[in-house]
PDB file of C-alpha atoms in Angstrom:
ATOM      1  CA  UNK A 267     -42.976 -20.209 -55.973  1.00  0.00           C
ATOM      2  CA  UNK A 268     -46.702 -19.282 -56.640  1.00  0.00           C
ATOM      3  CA  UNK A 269     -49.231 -21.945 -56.371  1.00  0.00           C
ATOM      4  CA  UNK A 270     -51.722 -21.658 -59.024  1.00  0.00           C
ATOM      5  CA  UNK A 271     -55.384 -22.946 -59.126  1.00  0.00           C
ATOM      6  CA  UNK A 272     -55.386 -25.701 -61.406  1.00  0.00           C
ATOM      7  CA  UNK A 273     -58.183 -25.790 -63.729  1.00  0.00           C
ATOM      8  CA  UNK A 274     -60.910 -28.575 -64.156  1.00  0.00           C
ATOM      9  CA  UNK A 275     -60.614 -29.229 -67.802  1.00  0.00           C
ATOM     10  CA  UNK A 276     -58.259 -28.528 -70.864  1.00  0.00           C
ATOM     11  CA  UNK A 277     -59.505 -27.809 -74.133  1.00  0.00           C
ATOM     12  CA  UNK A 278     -56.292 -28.108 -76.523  1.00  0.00           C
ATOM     13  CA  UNK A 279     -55.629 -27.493 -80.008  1.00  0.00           C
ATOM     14  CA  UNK A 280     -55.188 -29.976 -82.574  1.00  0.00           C
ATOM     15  CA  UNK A 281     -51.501 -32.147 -81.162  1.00  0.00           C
ATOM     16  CA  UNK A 282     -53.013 -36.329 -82.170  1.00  0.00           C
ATOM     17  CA  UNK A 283     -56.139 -37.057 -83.635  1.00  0.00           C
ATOM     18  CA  UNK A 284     -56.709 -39.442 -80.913  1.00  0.00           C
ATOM     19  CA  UNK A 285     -56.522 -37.394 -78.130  1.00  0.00           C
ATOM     20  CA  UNK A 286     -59.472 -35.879 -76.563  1.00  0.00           C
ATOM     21  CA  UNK A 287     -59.574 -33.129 -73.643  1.00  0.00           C
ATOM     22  CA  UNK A 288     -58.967 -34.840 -70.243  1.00  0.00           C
ATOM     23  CA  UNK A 289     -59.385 -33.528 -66.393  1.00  0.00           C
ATOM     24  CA  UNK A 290     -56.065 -31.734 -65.253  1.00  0.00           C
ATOM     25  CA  UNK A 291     -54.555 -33.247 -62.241  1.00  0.00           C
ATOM     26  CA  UNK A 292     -53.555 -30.569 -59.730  1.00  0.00           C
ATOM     27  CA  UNK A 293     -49.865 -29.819 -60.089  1.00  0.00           C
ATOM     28  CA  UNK A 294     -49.598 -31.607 -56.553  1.00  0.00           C
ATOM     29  CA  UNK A 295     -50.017 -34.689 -58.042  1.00  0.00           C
ATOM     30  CA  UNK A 296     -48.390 -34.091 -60.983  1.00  0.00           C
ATOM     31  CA  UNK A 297     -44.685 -34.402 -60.077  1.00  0.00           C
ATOM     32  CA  UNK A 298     -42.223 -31.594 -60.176  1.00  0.00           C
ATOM     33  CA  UNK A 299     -42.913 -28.906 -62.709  1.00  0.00           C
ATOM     34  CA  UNK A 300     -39.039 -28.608 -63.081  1.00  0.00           C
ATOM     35  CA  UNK A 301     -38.565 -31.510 -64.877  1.00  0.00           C
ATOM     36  CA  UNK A 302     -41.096 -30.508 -67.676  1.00  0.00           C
ATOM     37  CA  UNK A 303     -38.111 -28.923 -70.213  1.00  0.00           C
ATOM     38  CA  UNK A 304     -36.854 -32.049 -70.176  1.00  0.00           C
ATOM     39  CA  UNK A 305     -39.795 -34.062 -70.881  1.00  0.00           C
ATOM     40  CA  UNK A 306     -41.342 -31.904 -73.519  1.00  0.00           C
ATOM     41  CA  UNK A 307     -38.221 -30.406 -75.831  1.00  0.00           C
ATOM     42  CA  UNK A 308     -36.757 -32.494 -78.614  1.00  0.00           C
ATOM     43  CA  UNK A 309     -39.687 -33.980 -79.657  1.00  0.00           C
ATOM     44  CA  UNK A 310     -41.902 -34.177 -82.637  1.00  0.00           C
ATOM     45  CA  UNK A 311     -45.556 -34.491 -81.140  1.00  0.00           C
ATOM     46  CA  UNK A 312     -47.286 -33.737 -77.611  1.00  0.00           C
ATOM     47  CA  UNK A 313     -48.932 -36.390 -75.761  1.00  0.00           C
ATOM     48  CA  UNK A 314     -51.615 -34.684 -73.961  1.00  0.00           C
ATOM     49  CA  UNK A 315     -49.710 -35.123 -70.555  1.00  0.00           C
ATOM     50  CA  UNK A 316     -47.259 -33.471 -71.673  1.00  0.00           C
ATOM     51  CA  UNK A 317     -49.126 -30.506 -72.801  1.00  0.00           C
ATOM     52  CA  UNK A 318     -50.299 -30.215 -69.732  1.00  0.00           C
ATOM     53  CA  UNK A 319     -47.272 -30.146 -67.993  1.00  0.00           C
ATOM     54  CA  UNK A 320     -46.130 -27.724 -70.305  1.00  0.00           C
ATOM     55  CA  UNK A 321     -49.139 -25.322 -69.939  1.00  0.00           C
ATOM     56  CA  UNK A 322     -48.913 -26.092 -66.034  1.00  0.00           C
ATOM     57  CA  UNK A 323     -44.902 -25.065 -66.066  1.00  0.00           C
ATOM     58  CA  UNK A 324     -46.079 -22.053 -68.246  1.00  0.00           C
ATOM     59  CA  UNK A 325     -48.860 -20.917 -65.910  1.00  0.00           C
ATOM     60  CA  UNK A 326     -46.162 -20.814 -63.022  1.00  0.00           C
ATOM     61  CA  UNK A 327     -44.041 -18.813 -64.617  1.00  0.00           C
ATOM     62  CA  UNK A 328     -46.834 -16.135 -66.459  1.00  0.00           C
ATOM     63  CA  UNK A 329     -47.753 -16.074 -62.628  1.00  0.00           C
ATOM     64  CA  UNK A 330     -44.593 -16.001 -61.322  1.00  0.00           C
ATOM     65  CA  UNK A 331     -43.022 -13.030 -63.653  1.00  0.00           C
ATOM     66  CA  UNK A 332     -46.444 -10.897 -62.624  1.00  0.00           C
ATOM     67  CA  UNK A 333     -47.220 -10.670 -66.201  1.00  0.00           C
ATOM     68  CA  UNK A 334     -50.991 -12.026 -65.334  1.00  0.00           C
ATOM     69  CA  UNK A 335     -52.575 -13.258 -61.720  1.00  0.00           C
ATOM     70  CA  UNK A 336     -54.004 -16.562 -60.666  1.00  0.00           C
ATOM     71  CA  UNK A 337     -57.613 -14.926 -61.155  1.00  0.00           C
ATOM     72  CA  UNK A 338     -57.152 -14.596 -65.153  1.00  0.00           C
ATOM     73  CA  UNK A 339     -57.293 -18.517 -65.818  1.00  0.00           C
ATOM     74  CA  UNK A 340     -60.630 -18.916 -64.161  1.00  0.00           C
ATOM     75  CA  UNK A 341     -62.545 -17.771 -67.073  1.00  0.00           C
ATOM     76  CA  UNK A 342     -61.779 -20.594 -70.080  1.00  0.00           C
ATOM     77  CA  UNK A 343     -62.848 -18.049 -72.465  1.00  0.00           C
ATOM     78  CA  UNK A 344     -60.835 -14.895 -70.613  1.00  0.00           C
ATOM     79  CA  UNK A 345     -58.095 -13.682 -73.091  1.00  0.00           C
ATOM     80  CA  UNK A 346     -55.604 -15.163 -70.473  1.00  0.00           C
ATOM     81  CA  UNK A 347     -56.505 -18.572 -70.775  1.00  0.00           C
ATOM     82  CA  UNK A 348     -56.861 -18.491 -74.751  1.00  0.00           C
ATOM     83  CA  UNK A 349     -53.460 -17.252 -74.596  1.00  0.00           C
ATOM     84  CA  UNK A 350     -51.499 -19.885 -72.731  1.00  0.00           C
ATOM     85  CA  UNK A 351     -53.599 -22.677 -74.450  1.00  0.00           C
ATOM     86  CA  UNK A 352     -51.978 -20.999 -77.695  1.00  0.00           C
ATOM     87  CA  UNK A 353     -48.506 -20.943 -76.735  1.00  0.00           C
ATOM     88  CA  UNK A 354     -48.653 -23.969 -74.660  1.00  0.00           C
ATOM     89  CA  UNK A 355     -48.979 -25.492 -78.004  1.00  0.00           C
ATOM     90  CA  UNK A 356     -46.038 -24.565 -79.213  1.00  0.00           C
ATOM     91  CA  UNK A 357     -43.064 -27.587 -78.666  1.00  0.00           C
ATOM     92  CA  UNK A 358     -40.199 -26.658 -80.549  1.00  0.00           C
ATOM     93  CA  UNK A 359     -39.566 -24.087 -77.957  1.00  0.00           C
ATOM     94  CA  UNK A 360     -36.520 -24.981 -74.716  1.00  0.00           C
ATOM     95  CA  UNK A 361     -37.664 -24.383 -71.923  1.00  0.00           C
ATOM     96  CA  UNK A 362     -34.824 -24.950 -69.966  1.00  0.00           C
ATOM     97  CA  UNK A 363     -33.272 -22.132 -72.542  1.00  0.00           C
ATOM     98  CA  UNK A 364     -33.782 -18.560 -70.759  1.00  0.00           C
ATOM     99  CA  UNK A 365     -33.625 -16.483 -73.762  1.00  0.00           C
ATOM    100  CA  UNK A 366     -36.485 -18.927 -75.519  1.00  0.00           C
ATOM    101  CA  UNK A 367     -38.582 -18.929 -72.286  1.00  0.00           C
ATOM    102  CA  UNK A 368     -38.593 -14.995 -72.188  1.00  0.00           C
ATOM    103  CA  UNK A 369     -39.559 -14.950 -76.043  1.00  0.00           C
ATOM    104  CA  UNK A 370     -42.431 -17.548 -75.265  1.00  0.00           C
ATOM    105  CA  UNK A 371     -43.315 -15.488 -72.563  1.00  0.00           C
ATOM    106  CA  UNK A 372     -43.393 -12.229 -74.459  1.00  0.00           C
ATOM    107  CA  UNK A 373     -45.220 -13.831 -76.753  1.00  0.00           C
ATOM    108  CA  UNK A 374     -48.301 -14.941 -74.462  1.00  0.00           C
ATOM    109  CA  UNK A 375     -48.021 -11.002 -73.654  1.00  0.00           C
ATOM    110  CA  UNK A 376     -49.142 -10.207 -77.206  1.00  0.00           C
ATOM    111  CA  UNK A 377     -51.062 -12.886 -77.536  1.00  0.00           C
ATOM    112  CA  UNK A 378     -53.519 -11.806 -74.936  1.00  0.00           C
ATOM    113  CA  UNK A 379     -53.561  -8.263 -76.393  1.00  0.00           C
ATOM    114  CA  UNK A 380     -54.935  -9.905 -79.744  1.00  0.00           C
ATOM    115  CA  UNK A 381     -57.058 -11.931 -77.846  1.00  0.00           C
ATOM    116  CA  UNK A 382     -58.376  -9.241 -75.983  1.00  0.00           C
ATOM    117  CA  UNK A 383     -58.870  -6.938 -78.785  1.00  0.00           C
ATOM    118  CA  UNK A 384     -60.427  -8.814 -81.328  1.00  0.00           C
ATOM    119  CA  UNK A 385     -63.129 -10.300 -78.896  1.00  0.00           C
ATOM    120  CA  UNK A 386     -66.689  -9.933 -80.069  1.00  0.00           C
ATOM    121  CA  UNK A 387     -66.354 -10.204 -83.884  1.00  0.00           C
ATOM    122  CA  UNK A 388     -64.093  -7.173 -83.996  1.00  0.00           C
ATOM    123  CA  UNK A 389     -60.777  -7.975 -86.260  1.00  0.00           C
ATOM    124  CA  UNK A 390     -57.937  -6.331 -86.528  1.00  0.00           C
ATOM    125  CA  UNK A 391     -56.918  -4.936 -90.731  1.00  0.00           C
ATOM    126  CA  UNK A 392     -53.112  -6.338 -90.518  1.00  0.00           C
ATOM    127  CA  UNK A 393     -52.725  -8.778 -88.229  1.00  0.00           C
ATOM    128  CA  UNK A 394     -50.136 -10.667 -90.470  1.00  0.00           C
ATOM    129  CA  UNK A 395     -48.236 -12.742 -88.990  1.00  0.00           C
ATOM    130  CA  UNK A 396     -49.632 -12.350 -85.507  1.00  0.00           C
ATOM    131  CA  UNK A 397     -50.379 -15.787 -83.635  1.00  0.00           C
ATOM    132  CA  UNK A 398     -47.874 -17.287 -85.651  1.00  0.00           C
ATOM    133  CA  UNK A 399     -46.026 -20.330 -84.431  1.00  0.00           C
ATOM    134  CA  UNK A 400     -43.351 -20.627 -86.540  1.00  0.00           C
ATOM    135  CA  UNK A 401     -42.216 -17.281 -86.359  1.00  0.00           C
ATOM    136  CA  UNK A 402     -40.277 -15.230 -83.541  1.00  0.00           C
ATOM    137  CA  UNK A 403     -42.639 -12.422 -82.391  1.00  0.00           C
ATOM    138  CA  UNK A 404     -40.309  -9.959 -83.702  1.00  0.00           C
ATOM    139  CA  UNK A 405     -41.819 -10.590 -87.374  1.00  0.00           C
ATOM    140  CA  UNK A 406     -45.462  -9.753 -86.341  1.00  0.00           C
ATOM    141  CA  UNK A 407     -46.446  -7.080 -88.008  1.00  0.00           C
ATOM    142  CA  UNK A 408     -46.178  -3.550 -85.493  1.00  0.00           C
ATOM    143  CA  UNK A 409     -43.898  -5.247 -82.963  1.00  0.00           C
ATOM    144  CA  UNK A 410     -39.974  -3.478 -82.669  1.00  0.00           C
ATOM    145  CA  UNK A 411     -37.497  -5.558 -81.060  1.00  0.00           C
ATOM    146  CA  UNK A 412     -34.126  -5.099 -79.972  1.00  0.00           C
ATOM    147  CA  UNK A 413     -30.798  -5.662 -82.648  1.00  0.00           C
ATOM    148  CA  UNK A 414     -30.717  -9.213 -81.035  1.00  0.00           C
ATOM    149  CA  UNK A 415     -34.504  -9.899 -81.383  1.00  0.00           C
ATOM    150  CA  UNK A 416     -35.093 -11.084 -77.835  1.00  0.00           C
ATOM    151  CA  UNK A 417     -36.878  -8.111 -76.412  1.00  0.00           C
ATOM    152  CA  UNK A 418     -39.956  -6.549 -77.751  1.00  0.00           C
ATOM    153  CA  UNK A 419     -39.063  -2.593 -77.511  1.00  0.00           C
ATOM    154  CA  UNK A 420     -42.642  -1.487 -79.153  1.00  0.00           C
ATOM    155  CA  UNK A 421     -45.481  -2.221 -80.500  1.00  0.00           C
ATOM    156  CA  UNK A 422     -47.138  -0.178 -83.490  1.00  0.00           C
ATOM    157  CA  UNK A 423     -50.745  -0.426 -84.081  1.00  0.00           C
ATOM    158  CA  UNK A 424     -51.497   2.140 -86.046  1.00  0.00           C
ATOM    159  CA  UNK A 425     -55.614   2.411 -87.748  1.00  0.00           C
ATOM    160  CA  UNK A 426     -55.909  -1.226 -86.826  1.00  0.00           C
ATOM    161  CA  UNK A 427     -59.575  -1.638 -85.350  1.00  0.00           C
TER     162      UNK A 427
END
């Protein structure tokens, strides 16, 4: 597998009120990566460790699949890094489960093109639905998916900017 730089601090979204940003311990220290599914699906909340992990595990495999490059998560405020802090927020997702794992990862695809193109105040006229959690990326508004909703076959932004 590809090693990725870990980074020297987190900044995550809302998971406990009493939970504050913490260093990230280089995934050498951290324990096997593989074991992360395990710890993280099933349950209600996200301790920050296990955020971590999960955004770690996530990293790997955005890096792994060629889908972004070590490089992109050394800028915190790079559309890369906004990206995976979004869906590595997202717990009710398997990741053990192939098919979910390929949605998530589809889904940090988009979510770097949004990030990307609505940088500097610019927003987008329809973005409903986009960023969503709750939803499977094949209800954001301009994506096409396959009959089985598991692979995004287009995306249709038409007079958008």
């Amino acid at each position: 597998t590809s090693a990725s730089r870990p980074i020297e601090t987190v900044n995550i979204p809302p998971i406990q009120e009493s939970v504050s940003p913490q260093p990230v311990k280089p995934a050498s220290q951290q324990g096997n990566t593989a074991n992360v599914a395990s710890q993280v699906q099933g349950s209600n909340t996200m301790t920050l460790q296990q955020y971590e992990d999960r955004q770690n595990f996530l990293r790997a495999k955005i890096i792994t699949a060629q889908i972004s490059f070590t490089y992109a998560f050394d800028d915190p405020n790079s559309s890369q890094t906004m990206a995976l802090e979004h869906i590595s927020g997202i717990k009710d997702v398997a990741l053990s489960n192939q098919i979910e794992l390929d949605l998530l990862l589809q889904s940090y695809a988009l979510t770097t093109l949004y990030f990307s193109t609505t940088a500097n105040q610019r927003e987008w006229r329809n973005y409903e639905n986009w960023l969503s959690l709750d939803l499977n990326i094949c209800d954001w508004k301009g994506i096409q998916c396959d009959a089985a909703r598991q692979h995004v076959t287009g995306i249709l932004l038409f007079d958008n900017a």
